[in-house]
mmCIF file of C-alpha atoms in Angstrom:
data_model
loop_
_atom_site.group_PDB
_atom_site.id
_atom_site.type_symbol
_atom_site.label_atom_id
_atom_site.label_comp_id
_atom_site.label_asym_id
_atom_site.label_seq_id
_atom_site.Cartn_x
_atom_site.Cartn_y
_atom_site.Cartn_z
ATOM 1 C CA UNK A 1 0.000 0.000 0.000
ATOM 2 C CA UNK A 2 1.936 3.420 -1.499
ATOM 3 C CA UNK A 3 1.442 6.315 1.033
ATOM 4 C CA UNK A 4 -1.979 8.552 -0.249
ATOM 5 C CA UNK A 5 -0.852 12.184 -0.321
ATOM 6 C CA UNK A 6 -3.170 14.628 1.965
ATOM 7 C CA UNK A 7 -3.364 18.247 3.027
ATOM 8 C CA UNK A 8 -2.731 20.410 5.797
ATOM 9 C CA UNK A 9 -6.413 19.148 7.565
ATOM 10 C CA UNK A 10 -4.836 15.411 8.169
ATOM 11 C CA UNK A 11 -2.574 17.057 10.888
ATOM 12 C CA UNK A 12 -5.244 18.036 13.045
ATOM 13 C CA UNK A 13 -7.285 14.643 12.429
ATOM 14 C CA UNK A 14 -4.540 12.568 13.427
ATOM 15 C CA UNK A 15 -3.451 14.381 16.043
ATOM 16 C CA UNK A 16 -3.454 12.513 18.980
ATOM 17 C CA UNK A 17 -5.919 15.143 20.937
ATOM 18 C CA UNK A 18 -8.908 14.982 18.078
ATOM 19 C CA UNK A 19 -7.981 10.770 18.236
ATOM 20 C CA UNK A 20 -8.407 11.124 22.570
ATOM 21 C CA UNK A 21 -11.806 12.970 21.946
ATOM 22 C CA UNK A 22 -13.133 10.873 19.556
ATOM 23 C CA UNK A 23 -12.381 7.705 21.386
ATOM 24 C CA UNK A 24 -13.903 9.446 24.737
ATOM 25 C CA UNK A 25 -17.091 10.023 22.406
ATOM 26 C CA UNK A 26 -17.056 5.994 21.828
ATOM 27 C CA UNK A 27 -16.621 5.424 25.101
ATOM 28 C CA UNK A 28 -19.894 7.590 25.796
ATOM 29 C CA UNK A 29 -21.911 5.860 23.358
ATOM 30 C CA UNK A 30 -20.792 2.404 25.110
ATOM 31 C CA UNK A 31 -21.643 3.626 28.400
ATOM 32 C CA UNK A 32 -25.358 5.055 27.025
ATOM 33 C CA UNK A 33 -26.002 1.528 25.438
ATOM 34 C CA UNK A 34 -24.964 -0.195 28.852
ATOM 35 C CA UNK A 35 -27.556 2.407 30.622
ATOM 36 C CA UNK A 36 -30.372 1.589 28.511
ATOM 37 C CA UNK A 37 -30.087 -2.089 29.378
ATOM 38 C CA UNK A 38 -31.454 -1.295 32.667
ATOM 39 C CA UNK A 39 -35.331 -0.659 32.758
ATOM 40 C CA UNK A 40 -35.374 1.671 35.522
ATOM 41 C CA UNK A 41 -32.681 3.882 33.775
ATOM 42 C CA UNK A 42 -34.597 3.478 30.627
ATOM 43 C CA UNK A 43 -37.784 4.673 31.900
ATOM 44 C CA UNK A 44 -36.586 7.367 33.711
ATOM 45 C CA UNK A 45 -33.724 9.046 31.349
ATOM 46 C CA UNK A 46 -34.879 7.175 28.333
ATOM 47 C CA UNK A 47 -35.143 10.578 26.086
ATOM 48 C CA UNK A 48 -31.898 12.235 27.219
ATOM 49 C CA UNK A 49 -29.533 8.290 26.467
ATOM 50 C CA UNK A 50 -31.257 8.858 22.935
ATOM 51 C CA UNK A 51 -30.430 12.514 22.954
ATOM 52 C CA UNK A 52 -26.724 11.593 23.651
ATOM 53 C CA UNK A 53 -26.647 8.671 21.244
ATOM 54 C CA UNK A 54 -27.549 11.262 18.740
ATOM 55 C CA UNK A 55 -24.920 13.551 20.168
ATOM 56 C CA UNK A 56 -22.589 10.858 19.378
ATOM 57 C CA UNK A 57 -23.473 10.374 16.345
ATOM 58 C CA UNK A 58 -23.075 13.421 15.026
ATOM 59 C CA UNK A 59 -19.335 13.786 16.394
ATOM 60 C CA UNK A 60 -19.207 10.420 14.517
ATOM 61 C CA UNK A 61 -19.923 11.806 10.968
ATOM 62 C CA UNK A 62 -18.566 15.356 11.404
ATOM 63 C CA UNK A 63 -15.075 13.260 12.053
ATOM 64 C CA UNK A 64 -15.745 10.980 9.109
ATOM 65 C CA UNK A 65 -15.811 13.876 6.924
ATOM 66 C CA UNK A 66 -13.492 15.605 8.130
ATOM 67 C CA UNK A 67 -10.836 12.430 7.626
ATOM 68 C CA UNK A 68 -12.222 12.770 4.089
ATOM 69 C CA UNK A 69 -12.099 16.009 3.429
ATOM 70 C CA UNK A 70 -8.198 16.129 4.553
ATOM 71 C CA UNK A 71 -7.480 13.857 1.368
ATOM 72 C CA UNK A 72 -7.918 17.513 -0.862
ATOM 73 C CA UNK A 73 -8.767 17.036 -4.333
ATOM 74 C CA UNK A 74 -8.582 13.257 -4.145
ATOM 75 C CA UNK A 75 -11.549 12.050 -1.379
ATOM 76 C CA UNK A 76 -11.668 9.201 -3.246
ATOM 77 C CA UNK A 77 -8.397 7.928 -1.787
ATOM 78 C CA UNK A 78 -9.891 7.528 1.542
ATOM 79 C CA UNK A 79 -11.463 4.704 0.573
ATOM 80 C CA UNK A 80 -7.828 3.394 0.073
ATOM 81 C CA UNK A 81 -8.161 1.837 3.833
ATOM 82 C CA UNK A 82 -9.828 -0.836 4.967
ATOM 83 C CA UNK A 83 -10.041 0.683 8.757
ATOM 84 C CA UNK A 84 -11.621 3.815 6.809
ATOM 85 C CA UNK A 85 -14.011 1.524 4.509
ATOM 86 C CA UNK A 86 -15.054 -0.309 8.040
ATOM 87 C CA UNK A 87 -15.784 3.305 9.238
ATOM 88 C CA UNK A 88 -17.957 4.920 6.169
ATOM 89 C CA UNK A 89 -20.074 1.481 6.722
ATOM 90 C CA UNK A 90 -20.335 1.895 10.339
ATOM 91 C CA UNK A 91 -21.522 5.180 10.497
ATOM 92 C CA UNK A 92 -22.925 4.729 6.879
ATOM 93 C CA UNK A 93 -25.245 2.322 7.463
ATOM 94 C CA UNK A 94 -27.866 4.456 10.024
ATOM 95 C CA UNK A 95 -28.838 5.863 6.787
ATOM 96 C CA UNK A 96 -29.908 3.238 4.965
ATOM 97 C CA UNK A 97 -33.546 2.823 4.139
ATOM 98 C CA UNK A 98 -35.167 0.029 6.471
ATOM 99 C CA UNK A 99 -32.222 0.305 9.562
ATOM 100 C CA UNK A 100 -33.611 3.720 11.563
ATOM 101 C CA UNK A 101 -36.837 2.515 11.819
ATOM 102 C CA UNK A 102 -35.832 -0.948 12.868
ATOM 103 C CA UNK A 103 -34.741 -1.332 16.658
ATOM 104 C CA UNK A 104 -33.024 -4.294 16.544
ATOM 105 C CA UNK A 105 -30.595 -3.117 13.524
ATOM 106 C CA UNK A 106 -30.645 0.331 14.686
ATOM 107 C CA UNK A 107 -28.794 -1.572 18.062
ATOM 108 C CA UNK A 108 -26.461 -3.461 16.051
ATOM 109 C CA UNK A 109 -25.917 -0.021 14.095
ATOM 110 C CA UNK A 110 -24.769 1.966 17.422
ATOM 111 C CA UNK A 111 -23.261 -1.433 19.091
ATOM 112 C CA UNK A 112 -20.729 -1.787 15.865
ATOM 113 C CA UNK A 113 -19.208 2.258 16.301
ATOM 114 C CA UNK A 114 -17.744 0.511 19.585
ATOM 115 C CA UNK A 115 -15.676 -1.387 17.067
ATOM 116 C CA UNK A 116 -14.113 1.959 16.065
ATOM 117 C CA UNK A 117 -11.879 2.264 18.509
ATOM 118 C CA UNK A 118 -10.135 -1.004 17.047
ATOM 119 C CA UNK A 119 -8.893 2.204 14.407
ATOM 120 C CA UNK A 120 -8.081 4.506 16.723
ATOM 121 C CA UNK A 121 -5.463 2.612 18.966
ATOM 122 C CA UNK A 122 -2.597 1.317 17.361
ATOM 123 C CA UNK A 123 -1.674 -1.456 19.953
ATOM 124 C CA UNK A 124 -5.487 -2.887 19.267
ATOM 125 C CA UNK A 125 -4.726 -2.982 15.497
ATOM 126 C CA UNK A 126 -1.889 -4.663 16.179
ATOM 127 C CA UNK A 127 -3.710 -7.017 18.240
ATOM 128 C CA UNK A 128 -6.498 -7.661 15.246
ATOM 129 C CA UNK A 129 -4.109 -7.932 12.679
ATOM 130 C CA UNK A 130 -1.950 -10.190 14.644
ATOM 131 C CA UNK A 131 -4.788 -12.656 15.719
ATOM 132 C CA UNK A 132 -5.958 -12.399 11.544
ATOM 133 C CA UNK A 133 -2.454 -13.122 10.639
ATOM 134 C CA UNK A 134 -2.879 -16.161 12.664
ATOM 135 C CA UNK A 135 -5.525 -17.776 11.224
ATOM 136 C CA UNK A 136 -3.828 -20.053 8.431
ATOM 137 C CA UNK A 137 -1.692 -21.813 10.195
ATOM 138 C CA UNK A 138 -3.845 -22.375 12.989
ATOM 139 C CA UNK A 139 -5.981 -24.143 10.338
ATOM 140 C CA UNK A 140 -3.326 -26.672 9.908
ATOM 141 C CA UNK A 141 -2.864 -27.407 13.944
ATOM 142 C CA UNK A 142 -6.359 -27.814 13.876
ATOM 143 C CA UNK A 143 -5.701 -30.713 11.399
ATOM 144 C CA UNK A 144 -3.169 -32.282 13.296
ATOM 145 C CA UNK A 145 -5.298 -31.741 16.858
ATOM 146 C CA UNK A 146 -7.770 -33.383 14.861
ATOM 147 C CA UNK A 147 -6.071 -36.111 13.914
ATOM 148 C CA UNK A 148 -4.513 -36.778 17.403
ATOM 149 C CA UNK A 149 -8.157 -36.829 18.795
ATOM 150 C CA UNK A 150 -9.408 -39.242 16.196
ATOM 151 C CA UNK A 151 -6.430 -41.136 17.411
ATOM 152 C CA UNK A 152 -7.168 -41.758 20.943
ATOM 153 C CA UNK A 153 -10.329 -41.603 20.204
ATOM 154 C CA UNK A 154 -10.764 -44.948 18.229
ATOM 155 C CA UNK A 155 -8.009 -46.451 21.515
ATOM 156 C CA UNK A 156 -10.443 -44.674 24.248
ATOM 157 C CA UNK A 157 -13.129 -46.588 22.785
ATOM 158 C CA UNK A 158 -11.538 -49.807 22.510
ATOM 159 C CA UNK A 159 -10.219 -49.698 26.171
ATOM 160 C CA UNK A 160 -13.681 -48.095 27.816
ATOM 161 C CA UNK A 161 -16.911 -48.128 25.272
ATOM 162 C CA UNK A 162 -18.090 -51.017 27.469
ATOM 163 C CA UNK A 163 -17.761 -49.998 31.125
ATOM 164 C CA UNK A 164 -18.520 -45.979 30.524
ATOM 165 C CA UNK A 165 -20.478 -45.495 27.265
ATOM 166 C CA UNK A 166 -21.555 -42.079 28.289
ATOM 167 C CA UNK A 167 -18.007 -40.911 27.568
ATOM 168 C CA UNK A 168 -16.260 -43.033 25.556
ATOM 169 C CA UNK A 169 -19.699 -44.921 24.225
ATOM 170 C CA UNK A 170 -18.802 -44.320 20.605
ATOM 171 C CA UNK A 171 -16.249 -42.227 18.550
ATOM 172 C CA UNK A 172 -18.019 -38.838 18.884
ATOM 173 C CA UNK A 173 -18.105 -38.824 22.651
ATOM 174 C CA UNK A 174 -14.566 -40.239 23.201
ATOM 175 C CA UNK A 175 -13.594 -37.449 20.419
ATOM 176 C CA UNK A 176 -15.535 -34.701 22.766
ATOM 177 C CA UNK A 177 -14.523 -36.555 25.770
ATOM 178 C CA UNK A 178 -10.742 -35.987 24.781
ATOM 179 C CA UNK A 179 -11.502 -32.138 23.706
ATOM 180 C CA UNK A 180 -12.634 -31.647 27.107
ATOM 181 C CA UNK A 181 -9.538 -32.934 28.633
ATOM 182 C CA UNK A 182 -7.403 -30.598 26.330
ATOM 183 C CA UNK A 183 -8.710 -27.871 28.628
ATOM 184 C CA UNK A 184 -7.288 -29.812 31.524
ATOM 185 C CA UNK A 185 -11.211 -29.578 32.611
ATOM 186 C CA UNK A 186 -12.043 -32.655 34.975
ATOM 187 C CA UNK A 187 -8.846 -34.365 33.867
ATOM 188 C CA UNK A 188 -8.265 -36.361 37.066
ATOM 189 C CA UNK A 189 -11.714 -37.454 37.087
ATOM 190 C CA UNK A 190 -11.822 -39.189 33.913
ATOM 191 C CA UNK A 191 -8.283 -40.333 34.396
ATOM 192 C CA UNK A 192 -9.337 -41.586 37.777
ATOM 193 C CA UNK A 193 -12.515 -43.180 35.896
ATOM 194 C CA UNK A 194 -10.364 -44.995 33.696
ATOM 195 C CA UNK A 195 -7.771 -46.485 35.743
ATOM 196 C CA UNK A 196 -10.896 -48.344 37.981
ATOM 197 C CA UNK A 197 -11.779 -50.324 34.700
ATOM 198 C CA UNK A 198 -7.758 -50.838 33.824
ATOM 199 C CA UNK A 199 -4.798 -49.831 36.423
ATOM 200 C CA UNK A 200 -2.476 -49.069 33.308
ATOM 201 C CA UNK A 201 -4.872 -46.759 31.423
ATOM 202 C CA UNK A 202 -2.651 -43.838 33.285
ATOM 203 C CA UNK A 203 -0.264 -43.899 30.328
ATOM 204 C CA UNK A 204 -3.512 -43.666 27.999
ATOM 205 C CA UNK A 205 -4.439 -40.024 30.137
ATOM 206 C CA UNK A 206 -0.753 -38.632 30.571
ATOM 207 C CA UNK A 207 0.052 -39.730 27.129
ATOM 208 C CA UNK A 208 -2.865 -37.321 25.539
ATOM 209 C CA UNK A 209 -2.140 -34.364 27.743
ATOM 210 C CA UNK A 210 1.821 -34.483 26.958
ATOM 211 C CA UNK A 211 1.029 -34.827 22.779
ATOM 212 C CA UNK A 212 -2.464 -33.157 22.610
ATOM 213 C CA UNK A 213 -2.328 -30.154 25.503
ATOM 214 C CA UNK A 214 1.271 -29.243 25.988
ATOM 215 C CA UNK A 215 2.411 -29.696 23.124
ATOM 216 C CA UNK A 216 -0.109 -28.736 20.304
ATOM 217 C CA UNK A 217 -1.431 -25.615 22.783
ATOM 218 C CA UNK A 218 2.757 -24.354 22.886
ATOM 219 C CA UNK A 219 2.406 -24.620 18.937
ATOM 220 C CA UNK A 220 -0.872 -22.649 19.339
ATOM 221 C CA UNK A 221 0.818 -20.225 21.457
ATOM 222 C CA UNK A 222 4.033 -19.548 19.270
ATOM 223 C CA UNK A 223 1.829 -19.062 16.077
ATOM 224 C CA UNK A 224 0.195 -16.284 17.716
ATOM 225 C CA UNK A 225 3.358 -14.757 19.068
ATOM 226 C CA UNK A 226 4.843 -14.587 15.649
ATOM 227 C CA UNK A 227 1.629 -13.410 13.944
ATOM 228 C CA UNK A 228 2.086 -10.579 16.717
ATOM 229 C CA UNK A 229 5.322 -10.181 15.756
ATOM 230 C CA UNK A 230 4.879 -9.503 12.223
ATOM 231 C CA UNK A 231 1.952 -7.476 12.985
ATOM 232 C CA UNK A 232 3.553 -4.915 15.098
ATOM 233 C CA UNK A 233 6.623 -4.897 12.546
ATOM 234 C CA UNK A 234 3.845 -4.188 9.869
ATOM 235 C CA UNK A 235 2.392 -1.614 11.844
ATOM 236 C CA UNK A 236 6.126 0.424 12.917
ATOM 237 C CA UNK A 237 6.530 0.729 8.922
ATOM 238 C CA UNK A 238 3.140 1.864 8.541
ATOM 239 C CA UNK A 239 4.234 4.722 11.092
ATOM 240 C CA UNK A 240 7.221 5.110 9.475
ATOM 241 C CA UNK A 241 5.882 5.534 5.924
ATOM 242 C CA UNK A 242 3.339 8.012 7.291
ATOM 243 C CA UNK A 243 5.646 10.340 8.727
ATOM 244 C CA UNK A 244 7.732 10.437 5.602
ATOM 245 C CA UNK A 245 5.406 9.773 2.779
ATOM 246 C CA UNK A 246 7.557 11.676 0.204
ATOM 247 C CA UNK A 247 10.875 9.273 0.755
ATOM 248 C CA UNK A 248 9.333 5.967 2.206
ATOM 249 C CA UNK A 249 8.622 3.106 0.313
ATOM 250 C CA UNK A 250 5.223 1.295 -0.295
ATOM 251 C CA UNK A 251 4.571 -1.463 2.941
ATOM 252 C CA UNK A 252 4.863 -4.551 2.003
ATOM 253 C CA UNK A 253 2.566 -7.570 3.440
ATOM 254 C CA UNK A 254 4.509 -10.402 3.418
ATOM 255 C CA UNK A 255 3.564 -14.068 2.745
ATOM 256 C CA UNK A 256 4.153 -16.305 5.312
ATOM 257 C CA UNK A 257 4.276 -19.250 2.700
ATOM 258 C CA UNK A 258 6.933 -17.876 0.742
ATOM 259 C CA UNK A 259 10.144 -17.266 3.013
ATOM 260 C CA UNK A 260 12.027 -15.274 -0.312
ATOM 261 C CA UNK A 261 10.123 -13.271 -0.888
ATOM 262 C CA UNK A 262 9.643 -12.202 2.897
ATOM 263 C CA UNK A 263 13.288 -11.755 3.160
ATOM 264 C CA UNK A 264 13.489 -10.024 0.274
ATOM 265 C CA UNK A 265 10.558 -7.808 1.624
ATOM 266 C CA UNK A 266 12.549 -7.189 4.787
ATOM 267 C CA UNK A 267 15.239 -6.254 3.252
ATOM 268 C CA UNK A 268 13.463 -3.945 1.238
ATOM 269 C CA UNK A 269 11.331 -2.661 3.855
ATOM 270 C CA UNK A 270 15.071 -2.367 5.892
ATOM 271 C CA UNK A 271 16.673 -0.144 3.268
ATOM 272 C CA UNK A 272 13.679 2.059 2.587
ATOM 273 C CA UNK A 273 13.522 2.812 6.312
ATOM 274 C CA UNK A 274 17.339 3.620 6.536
ATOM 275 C CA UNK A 275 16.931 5.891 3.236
ATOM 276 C CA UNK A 276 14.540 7.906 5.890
ATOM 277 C CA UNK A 277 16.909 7.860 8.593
ATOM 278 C CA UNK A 278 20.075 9.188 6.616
ATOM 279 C CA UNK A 279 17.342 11.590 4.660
ATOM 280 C CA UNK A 280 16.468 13.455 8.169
ATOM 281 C CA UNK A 281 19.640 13.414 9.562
ATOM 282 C CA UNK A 282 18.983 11.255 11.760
ATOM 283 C CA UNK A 283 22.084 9.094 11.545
ATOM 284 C CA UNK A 284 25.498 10.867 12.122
ATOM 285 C CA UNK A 285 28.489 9.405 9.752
ATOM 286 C CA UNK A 286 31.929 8.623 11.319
ATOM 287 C CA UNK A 287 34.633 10.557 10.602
ATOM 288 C CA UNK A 288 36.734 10.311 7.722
ATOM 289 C CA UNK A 289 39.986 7.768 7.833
ATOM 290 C CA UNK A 290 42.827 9.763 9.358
ATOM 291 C CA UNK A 291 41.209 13.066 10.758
ATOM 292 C CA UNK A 292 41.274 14.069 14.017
ATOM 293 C CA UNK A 293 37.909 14.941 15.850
ATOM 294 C CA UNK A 294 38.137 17.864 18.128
ATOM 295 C CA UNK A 295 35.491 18.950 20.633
#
């Protein structure tokens, strides 16, 4: 994504002030939705929660076109975000034909600008887009976890289908039987269970929760480190190219599945940021071979 040019407006609507007040106004509209959950509240103050919901509102679109108008000539390149495309719908969507006069979507409507402050704090993005970055390979653990319940499974069923059926009756339950235990949930009660219909069946129990919960759940774990990882890193050149727009190269999402290319993107991404550095002064050159520095 190349940097989007924009005028003198964008200082003021990224400022961190404007982005304090504007998250204070979400916080307001939370707090009004939590009030009119209670009846008594409701009844009493029912007119002045909608007043402020309005209130908020308002704020809510005068800042949306505000971040619009501060892209000039070009408004169009707002749309160049998805956090910005996310807001337009938010706020957006009130005025569609069918949602105002409906209660229930008019809800959702108010309940999704609390998702707004995802936008609006970097160390949330990073959170999102961490957790999203996540998502493929956790699809393959979830094959293997699979597969390892499946596993003991079919052997849980061999060893205890006849004396407890109601866990371990057929492949389903042993399967949700064994899910269970991944959560270390009861664990010593099953175990317990099955070492009264055979002594040995510890090995069966401690087996499972060295392969299936220490194991597979550290894999779990270090996948979402690393997606954090590269999230955050994605993010600091983000911050990078905005302050320098003019010099800094286009951010580059890398692809997880293709390790050359995400060096290659590093490296990029590694030059382009020193090219900023050197630009600004920022980085002071040693001296020259064979001169003297004097304070």
């Amino acid at each position: 994504m190349i940097a989007v040019p924009r005028n003198r407006l964008a200082g003021f609507v990224d400022s961190s002030g404007f982005t304090a007040f504007i998250v204070g106004v979400i916080l307001l509209n939370a707090l009004v939705l939590a009030l009119g959950t209670y009846e008594t509240i409701a009844e009493r103050y029912g007119s002045t929660l909608h007043d402020v919901s309005d209130l908020c509102f308002v704020i809510f679109v005068i800042e949306l076109s505000l971040r619009i108008l501060s892209y000039g000539v070009r408004p169009w390149n707002f749309f160049s975000s998805g956090w910005n495309i996310f807001d337009f719908v938010v706020i957006g969507s009130v005025f569609i034909p069918g949602v105002r006069e409906n209660a229930t979507l008019l809800r959702l409507a108010r309940l999704a600008r609390l998702m707004r402050v995802v936008r609006l704090l970097p160390d949330l993005r990073v959170l999102l887009l961490g957790v999203w970055r996540s998502v493929p390979p956790l699809l393959s653990v979830a094959g293997i976890t699979a597969a390892i319940l499946f596993v003991y499974g079919m052997i849980g069923w061999l060893m205890f289908a006849d004396s407890i059926p109601e866990h371990w009756g057929n492949i389903g339950r042993a399967m949700l039987t064994l899910f269970v235990m991944l959560t270390l949930e009861n664990f010593p009660n099953y175990m317990y269970e099955g070492m009264d219909v055979h002594p040995w069946s510890w090995v069966y129990f401690v087996s499972f929760i060295l392969i299936a919960a220490f194991i597979v759940l550290n894999v779990l774990i270090g996948i979402v480190l690393n997606s954090m990882e590269e999230a955050r890193e994605s993010e600091r050149r983000r911050t990078v190219q905005d302050e320098h727009p003019e010099r800094a190269g286009p951010v580059v999402d890398v692809d997880s599945s293709a390790p050359v290319v995400e060096r290659i993107a590093l490296l990029r991404a590694a030059l382009d940021e020193l090219e900023v550095e050197l630009s600004a002064g920022s980085v002071v050159e040693p001296p020259a071979p064979g001169t003297v520095e004097t304070s």
